[in-house]
Coordinates of C-alpha atoms in Angstrom, one line a residue:
M8 CA -23.8 -8.5 52.0
F9 CA -22.8 -8.9 55.6
C10 CA -19.7 -10.9 54.5
N11 CA -18.7 -8.1 52.1
V12 CA -19.1 -5.5 54.8
L13 CA -17.0 -7.6 57.1
R14 CA -14.3 -8.1 54.6
A15 CA -14.2 -4.4 53.8
S16 CA -14.0 -3.6 57.4
R17 CA -11.2 -6.1 57.9
S18 CA -9.3 -4.7 54.9
F19 CA -9.5 -1.2 56.3
Y20 CA -8.3 -2.5 59.7
L21 CA -5.4 -4.3 58.0
S22 CA -4.2 -1.3 56.0
S23 CA -4.4 1.1 59.0
K24 CA -3.4 -1.1 61.9
A25 CA -1.5 -4.2 60.9
F26 CA 1.5 -2.4 59.5
H27 CA 3.7 0.1 61.3
L28 CA 3.7 2.6 58.4
P29 CA 1.4 3.0 55.4
T30 CA 1.7 0.1 52.9
V31 CA 3.5 0.8 49.7
I32 CA 2.4 -1.3 46.8
I33 CA 4.5 -2.0 43.7
G34 CA 2.5 -3.8 41.0
S35 CA -0.1 -5.0 43.5
V36 CA 2.6 -6.7 45.6
S37 CA 3.9 -5.3 48.8
Y38 CA 7.7 -5.6 49.4
S39 CA 9.3 -6.1 52.8
G40 CA 12.3 -4.1 51.9
I41 CA 10.1 -1.0 51.9
F42 CA 8.9 -2.0 55.3
S43 CA 12.3 -2.5 56.9
T44 CA 11.8 0.6 59.1
M45 CA 8.2 -0.4 60.0
R46 CA 9.2 -2.3 63.1
E47 CA 9.1 -0.2 66.3
V48 CA 12.8 -0.4 67.0
K49 CA 13.9 1.7 69.9
V50 CA 17.6 2.6 69.9
K51 CA 18.3 3.4 73.5
G52 CA 20.6 6.4 74.0
V53 CA 23.1 6.4 76.8
S54 CA 22.7 10.0 77.9
S55 CA 19.9 9.1 80.3
S56 CA 21.8 6.2 81.8
C57 CA 25.3 7.5 82.3
T58 CA 27.3 9.0 85.2
L59 CA 30.2 11.3 84.8
D60 CA 33.5 11.2 86.7
S61 CA 35.7 14.2 87.5
N62 CA 37.2 14.0 84.1
G63 CA 33.8 14.2 82.4
E64 CA 34.1 10.6 81.1
S65 CA 30.9 8.6 80.6
H66 CA 30.3 5.3 82.4
I67 CA 27.5 3.3 80.7
L68 CA 25.5 1.4 83.3
Q69 CA 25.5 -2.4 83.1
S70 CA 21.9 -2.4 82.2
E71 CA 22.8 -0.5 79.0
L72 CA 25.4 -3.1 78.1
A73 CA 23.0 -5.9 78.7
S74 CA 20.4 -4.2 76.5
D75 CA 23.0 -3.8 73.7
S76 CA 23.9 -7.4 74.0
Q77 CA 20.3 -8.5 73.6
R78 CA 19.9 -6.2 70.6
N79 CA 23.0 -7.6 69.0
S80 CA 21.8 -11.2 69.5
S81 CA 18.5 -10.3 67.9
L82 CA 20.3 -8.8 64.9
N83 CA 22.5 -11.8 64.5
V84 CA 19.6 -14.2 63.9
Q85 CA 18.2 -11.7 61.3
F86 CA 21.3 -12.1 59.2
T87 CA 20.4 -14.6 56.4
P88 CA 23.2 -17.3 56.1
E89 CA 24.4 -17.9 52.6
I90 CA 23.1 -21.5 52.6
E91 CA 19.5 -20.1 52.9
K92 CA 20.1 -17.4 50.2
K93 CA 21.4 -19.9 47.7
Y94 CA 19.5 -23.1 48.5
V95 CA 16.2 -21.7 49.7
H96 CA 15.5 -18.1 48.5
H97 CA 17.1 -18.4 45.0
V98 CA 15.7 -21.8 44.4
Y99 CA 12.1 -21.0 45.2
D100 CA 12.4 -17.8 43.1
A101 CA 13.5 -19.9 40.2
I102 CA 11.0 -22.7 40.5
A103 CA 8.0 -20.7 41.7
P104 CA 5.5 -21.3 38.8
H105 CA 6.4 -25.0 38.6
F106 CA 6.3 -25.4 42.4
S107 CA 3.0 -23.6 42.6
S108 CA 1.5 -26.0 40.0
T109 CA 2.2 -28.9 42.3
R110 CA 0.8 -27.3 45.5
F111 CA -3.0 -27.4 45.6
A112 CA -4.0 -30.2 48.0
K113 CA -4.8 -29.0 51.6
W114 CA -3.5 -31.0 54.5
P115 CA -6.6 -32.2 56.6
K116 CA -5.2 -31.2 59.9
V117 CA -4.4 -27.7 58.7
A118 CA -7.8 -27.4 57.1
N119 CA -9.4 -28.5 60.4
F120 CA -7.5 -25.9 62.3
L121 CA -8.5 -23.1 59.9
S122 CA -12.1 -24.3 59.8
S123 CA -12.3 -24.2 63.6
L124 CA -11.4 -20.5 63.9
P125 CA -14.3 -18.1 64.9
S126 CA -16.0 -16.2 62.2
G127 CA -14.3 -12.9 61.5
S128 CA -10.8 -14.0 62.6
L129 CA -7.8 -12.3 61.1
V130 CA -5.3 -15.0 60.1
L131 CA -1.7 -14.7 59.0
D132 CA -0.1 -17.3 56.8
A133 CA 3.6 -16.7 57.3
G134 CA 5.4 -18.5 54.5
C135 CA 2.3 -18.8 52.4
G136 CA 4.0 -20.0 49.2
N137 CA 1.4 -20.0 46.4
G138 CA -1.4 -19.1 48.9
K139 CA -3.2 -22.4 48.8
Y140 CA -4.5 -21.8 52.4
L141 CA -5.3 -18.1 51.9
G142 CA -9.1 -17.7 52.0
F143 CA -9.7 -21.4 52.9
N144 CA -12.2 -20.4 55.6
P145 CA -14.6 -18.0 53.9
D146 CA -15.7 -16.6 57.3
C147 CA -12.2 -15.4 58.2
F148 CA -9.9 -12.8 56.7
F149 CA -6.5 -13.9 55.5
I150 CA -3.2 -12.2 54.9
G151 CA 0.0 -13.8 53.8
C152 CA 3.7 -13.3 53.4
D153 CA 6.6 -15.2 51.9
I154 CA 10.3 -14.5 51.3
S155 CA 9.9 -15.4 47.6
A156 CA 8.7 -12.4 45.5
P157 CA 7.6 -14.7 42.5
L158 CA 5.5 -16.8 44.8
I159 CA 3.9 -13.6 46.3
K160 CA 3.2 -12.4 42.8
I161 CA 1.3 -15.6 42.2
C162 CA -0.8 -15.0 45.3
A163 CA -1.4 -11.3 44.4
D164 CA -2.6 -12.3 40.9
R165 CA -5.1 -14.5 42.6
G166 CA -6.4 -11.5 44.6
H167 CA -4.9 -12.3 48.0
E168 CA -3.6 -9.7 50.5
V169 CA 0.1 -10.5 50.6
L170 CA 3.6 -9.1 50.8
V171 CA 7.2 -10.2 50.7
A172 CA 8.7 -10.6 54.2
D173 CA 11.2 -12.6 56.2
A174 CA 9.9 -15.1 58.8
V175 CA 12.3 -13.9 61.4
D176 CA 11.3 -10.2 61.0
L177 CA 7.6 -10.0 60.3
P178 CA 6.5 -6.5 59.4
Y179 CA 3.3 -6.5 61.4
R180 CA 2.2 -4.8 64.6
T181 CA 2.3 -6.8 67.8
G182 CA -1.0 -8.5 68.7
F183 CA -2.9 -7.6 65.6
G184 CA -4.1 -11.1 64.5
D185 CA -6.3 -13.7 65.9
A186 CA -4.3 -16.7 64.5
A187 CA -1.2 -17.5 62.5
I188 CA 0.0 -20.5 60.6
S189 CA 3.5 -21.6 59.5
I190 CA 3.2 -24.6 57.3
A191 CA 6.5 -26.3 56.2
V192 CA 8.6 -23.2 56.7
L193 CA 10.8 -23.5 59.8
H194 CA 12.8 -26.4 58.3
H195 CA 14.3 -24.0 55.7
L196 CA 16.0 -21.9 58.5
S197 CA 19.5 -23.1 59.0
T198 CA 20.2 -22.3 62.7
Q199 CA 18.4 -22.9 65.9
G200 CA 18.4 -19.2 66.8
R201 CA 16.6 -18.3 63.5
R202 CA 14.0 -21.1 64.0
K203 CA 13.3 -19.9 67.5
K204 CA 13.1 -16.3 66.4
A205 CA 10.5 -17.2 63.7
I206 CA 8.4 -18.9 66.3
E207 CA 8.6 -15.8 68.6
E208 CA 7.5 -13.6 65.7
L209 CA 4.5 -15.8 65.0
I210 CA 3.5 -15.5 68.7
R211 CA 4.2 -11.8 68.8
V212 CA 1.8 -10.9 66.0
V213 CA -1.2 -12.6 67.4
K214 CA -3.4 -11.3 70.3
K215 CA -3.5 -12.7 73.8
G216 CA -5.4 -16.0 73.4
G217 CA -4.5 -16.2 69.8
L218 CA -3.5 -19.5 68.3
V219 CA -0.4 -20.5 66.2
L220 CA -0.2 -23.7 64.1
I221 CA 3.4 -24.8 63.1
T222 CA 4.3 -27.8 61.0
V223 CA 7.8 -29.0 60.0
W224 CA 9.2 -31.9 58.2
A225 CA 10.2 -34.8 60.5
V226 CA 13.4 -36.8 60.4
E227 CA 11.1 -39.8 61.3
Q228 CA 9.7 -40.2 57.8
E229 CA 6.9 -42.7 57.5
D230 CA 8.3 -43.7 54.2
K231 CA 11.9 -44.6 55.1
S232 CA 13.0 -44.9 51.5
L233 CA 12.4 -41.2 51.1
L234 CA 15.5 -40.4 53.1
A235 CA 17.6 -42.2 50.5
K236 CA 16.4 -39.7 47.9
W237 CA 17.9 -36.8 49.9
T238 CA 21.6 -35.7 50.0
P239 CA 23.0 -35.4 53.5
L240 CA 24.8 -32.0 54.0
T241 CA 28.4 -32.8 54.4
Q242 CA 31.7 -31.0 55.1
K243 CA 32.1 -29.9 51.4
Y244 CA 29.1 -27.6 51.9
G245 CA 30.4 -26.2 55.2
E246 CA 31.4 -22.9 53.6
E247 CA 27.8 -22.2 52.8
W248 CA 27.1 -21.9 56.6
I249 CA 29.5 -18.9 56.7
G250 CA 28.9 -16.2 54.2
P251 CA 28.7 -12.4 53.7
G252 CA 25.2 -12.4 55.2
S253 CA 26.3 -14.2 58.3
P254 CA 28.0 -12.7 61.4
R255 CA 31.3 -14.4 60.7
V256 CA 33.7 -14.0 57.7
R257 CA 33.2 -16.2 54.7
S258 CA 35.7 -19.0 54.1
P259 CA 38.0 -18.1 51.2
S260 CA 37.6 -21.5 49.6
S261 CA 34.8 -22.0 47.1
C262 CA 33.1 -25.1 45.7
T263 CA 30.1 -25.4 43.4
L264 CA 27.1 -27.6 43.7
E265 CA 27.9 -31.0 42.2
S266 CA 25.4 -33.0 40.3
I267 CA 24.3 -36.4 41.8
P268 CA 23.5 -39.4 39.6
E269 CA 19.9 -40.4 39.8
T270 CA 18.1 -43.8 39.7
E271 CA 14.5 -42.7 40.3
E272 CA 12.3 -39.6 40.8
N273 CA 8.9 -39.2 42.3
G274 CA 6.2 -36.6 41.5
F275 CA 7.5 -34.0 43.9
G276 CA 10.8 -33.4 42.1
E277 CA 12.8 -35.6 44.5
R278 CA 15.4 -38.2 43.4
K279 CA 17.2 -41.2 44.8
Q280 CA 21.0 -41.1 45.2
D281 CA 23.4 -43.8 44.1
S282 CA 24.3 -46.3 46.8
G283 CA 27.9 -45.2 46.6
E284 CA 26.9 -41.9 48.2
S285 CA 25.3 -43.4 51.2
S286 CA 28.4 -43.1 53.3
M287 CA 28.8 -39.4 54.1
Q288 CA 31.3 -37.4 56.2
S289 CA 30.3 -36.0 59.6
L290 CA 29.4 -32.4 60.2
Q291 CA 31.7 -31.8 63.1
E292 CA 33.6 -29.0 61.4
I293 CA 30.4 -27.3 60.4
T294 CA 29.3 -27.5 64.0
S295 CA 32.4 -25.9 65.3
Q296 CA 32.1 -23.1 62.8
T297 CA 28.5 -22.2 63.7
E298 CA 28.1 -22.9 67.4
S299 CA 29.8 -19.6 68.4
Y300 CA 27.0 -17.5 66.9
S301 CA 23.9 -19.6 66.1
G302 CA 23.6 -22.3 68.7
A303 CA 23.5 -24.7 65.8
S304 CA 25.6 -27.2 67.6
T305 CA 22.5 -28.6 69.2
D306 CA 20.9 -29.5 65.9
V307 CA 23.8 -30.4 63.5
K308 CA 24.1 -34.2 63.6
N309 CA 26.6 -36.7 62.5
A310 CA 26.0 -39.0 59.6
N311 CA 24.4 -41.6 61.9
N312 CA 21.8 -39.1 63.1
Q313 CA 21.4 -36.8 60.1
Q314 CA 19.1 -33.8 60.1
E315 CA 20.6 -31.5 57.5
Y316 CA 19.8 -32.3 53.9
F317 CA 19.6 -31.1 50.3
V318 CA 16.3 -32.1 48.8
P319 CA 16.3 -31.9 45.0
W320 CA 13.7 -30.2 42.8
H321 CA 13.6 -31.1 39.1
L322 CA 12.5 -28.2 36.8
P323 CA 11.6 -29.7 33.4
Y324 CA 13.3 -28.1 30.4
H325 CA 10.0 -27.3 28.8
R326 CA 9.0 -25.0 31.6
A327 CA 9.2 -21.3 30.6
E328 CA 11.1 -20.3 33.7
V329 CA 14.1 -22.4 32.6
S330 CA 15.2 -19.5 30.4
G331 CA 15.1 -17.0 33.2
A332 CA 16.4 -17.5 36.7
S333 CA 17.5 -21.1 35.9
A334 CA 19.8 -19.9 33.1
C335 CA 21.5 -17.7 35.7
A336 CA 21.7 -20.5 38.2
L337 CA 23.3 -22.8 35.7
A338 CA 25.8 -20.2 34.8
N339 CA 26.7 -19.7 38.5
G340 CA 26.9 -23.4 39.3
L341 CA 23.9 -23.3 41.6
A342 CA 22.0 -25.8 39.5
K343 CA 22.9 -28.6 37.1
K344 CA 21.3 -30.1 34.0
D345 CA 20.1 -33.6 33.9
D346 CA 19.7 -34.5 30.3
K347 CA 18.3 -38.0 31.1
K348 CA 15.4 -36.4 33.0
G349 CA 15.2 -33.4 30.8
A350 CA 15.4 -31.1 33.8
V351 CA 17.4 -28.5 35.6
V352 CA 18.1 -29.8 39.1
Y353 CA 18.1 -27.5 42.1
N354 CA 18.9 -28.5 45.7
R355 CA 16.8 -27.1 48.5
Y356 CA 18.2 -26.9 52.1
Y357 CA 16.2 -28.6 54.8
H358 CA 16.7 -29.1 58.6
V359 CA 14.4 -31.9 59.4
F360 CA 13.1 -32.0 63.0
S361 CA 13.5 -34.9 65.4
E362 CA 10.8 -35.9 67.9
G363 CA 10.5 -33.3 70.6
E364 CA 12.7 -30.7 68.9
L365 CA 9.9 -28.4 68.0
E366 CA 8.5 -28.5 71.6
R367 CA 11.9 -27.8 73.0
L368 CA 12.2 -24.6 70.9
V369 CA 8.8 -23.4 72.2
A370 CA 9.7 -24.3 75.8
G371 CA 12.1 -21.4 76.1
I372 CA 9.3 -18.9 75.1
D373 CA 7.5 -17.4 78.1
N374 CA 4.4 -16.0 76.6
A375 CA 3.0 -19.1 74.9
V376 CA 1.9 -22.7 75.8
I377 CA 1.5 -25.8 73.7
V378 CA -2.2 -26.7 73.5
D379 CA -1.9 -29.5 71.0
R380 CA 0.9 -31.5 69.3
F381 CA 0.7 -34.3 66.8
F382 CA 2.5 -36.2 64.0
D383 CA 0.8 -35.9 60.6
K384 CA 2.0 -37.1 57.2
S385 CA 5.7 -37.2 58.3
N386 CA 5.4 -33.7 59.9
W387 CA 5.8 -32.7 63.5
C388 CA 3.1 -30.2 64.4
V389 CA 2.2 -28.0 67.4
V390 CA -0.6 -25.6 68.2
L391 CA 0.4 -22.7 70.5
E392 CA -1.7 -20.3 72.5
K393 CA -0.4 -16.8 73.4
K394 CA -0.8 -16.2 77.1
L395 CA 0.5 -12.6 77.7

């Protein structure tokens, strides 16, 4: 009985305090587009910070210009690059039911973190996928969000409190939660600026003393053969880093996703490439295109130190979703058929993290400290504590 009262209390708290405006529900799923005005964005006018000369002309103070620069920088990282739209968002929307059916096992370290939280804690799972961690600790209250509406629908159908939202612009009040987790999410963000902004958002939404657990795929894979199953991102995909959703103009050239011959496949929809494709071009041109707006030059590596990959997902022909989003993806050249495997093949974008990279991203954030760090199942992981 006490547990029910606690949950009811938490639910009321969530609906009235967590969001900046009343929640709007469509078919039991909350959509972030509706909440785009929820963030308390203050647009500073210049009238209170100007001086007038004899001709009545306004001179904006330097502090105003600096403030505008900071706002523009923040907006830039919130633009979603085309590579994420095509090879993350669209892919997970298309494979959601099949992906969900493969995601049920809980990682022990994540489970231990959630189990250690005090009773009554309010926990945000940002990038919750199919919601496998939502409700894991019955003594805590969980809410979740994800960029994929089909995955969020799966969560909602299971009775979870969820909404569609972007990891770099979470629609929650500052300091409302006791803890937050981001499991295997940041590696889908294609620039350093966006990855750092996502971390800042996780820290922002928890209270002082709140904990944040982040895990990302590591380039230092325990199974070295796994890397051979991924396709290094090369110059031919450079145009996907510059698109209509990016601050710069899209390249006029266009190329479609090419199918890659396979020799084997494991249970997670991944495949091994032919040996003839092991020698790949460098990413120097991609780096020069992106460094001016994203800071991506620090994390785009050459072929000898690769961190940008396409990781394939095989959606079997017999899956019902093949006739929906997959048909559209095939028509648009964003997926390919593999008749040998009887599957539609999608490529998912990943930036795999090198040792120390996650810690360096956090080092530039003033209001949080690392209280734990570890390597678990080929993932780099950190636990942060909010200090201010």
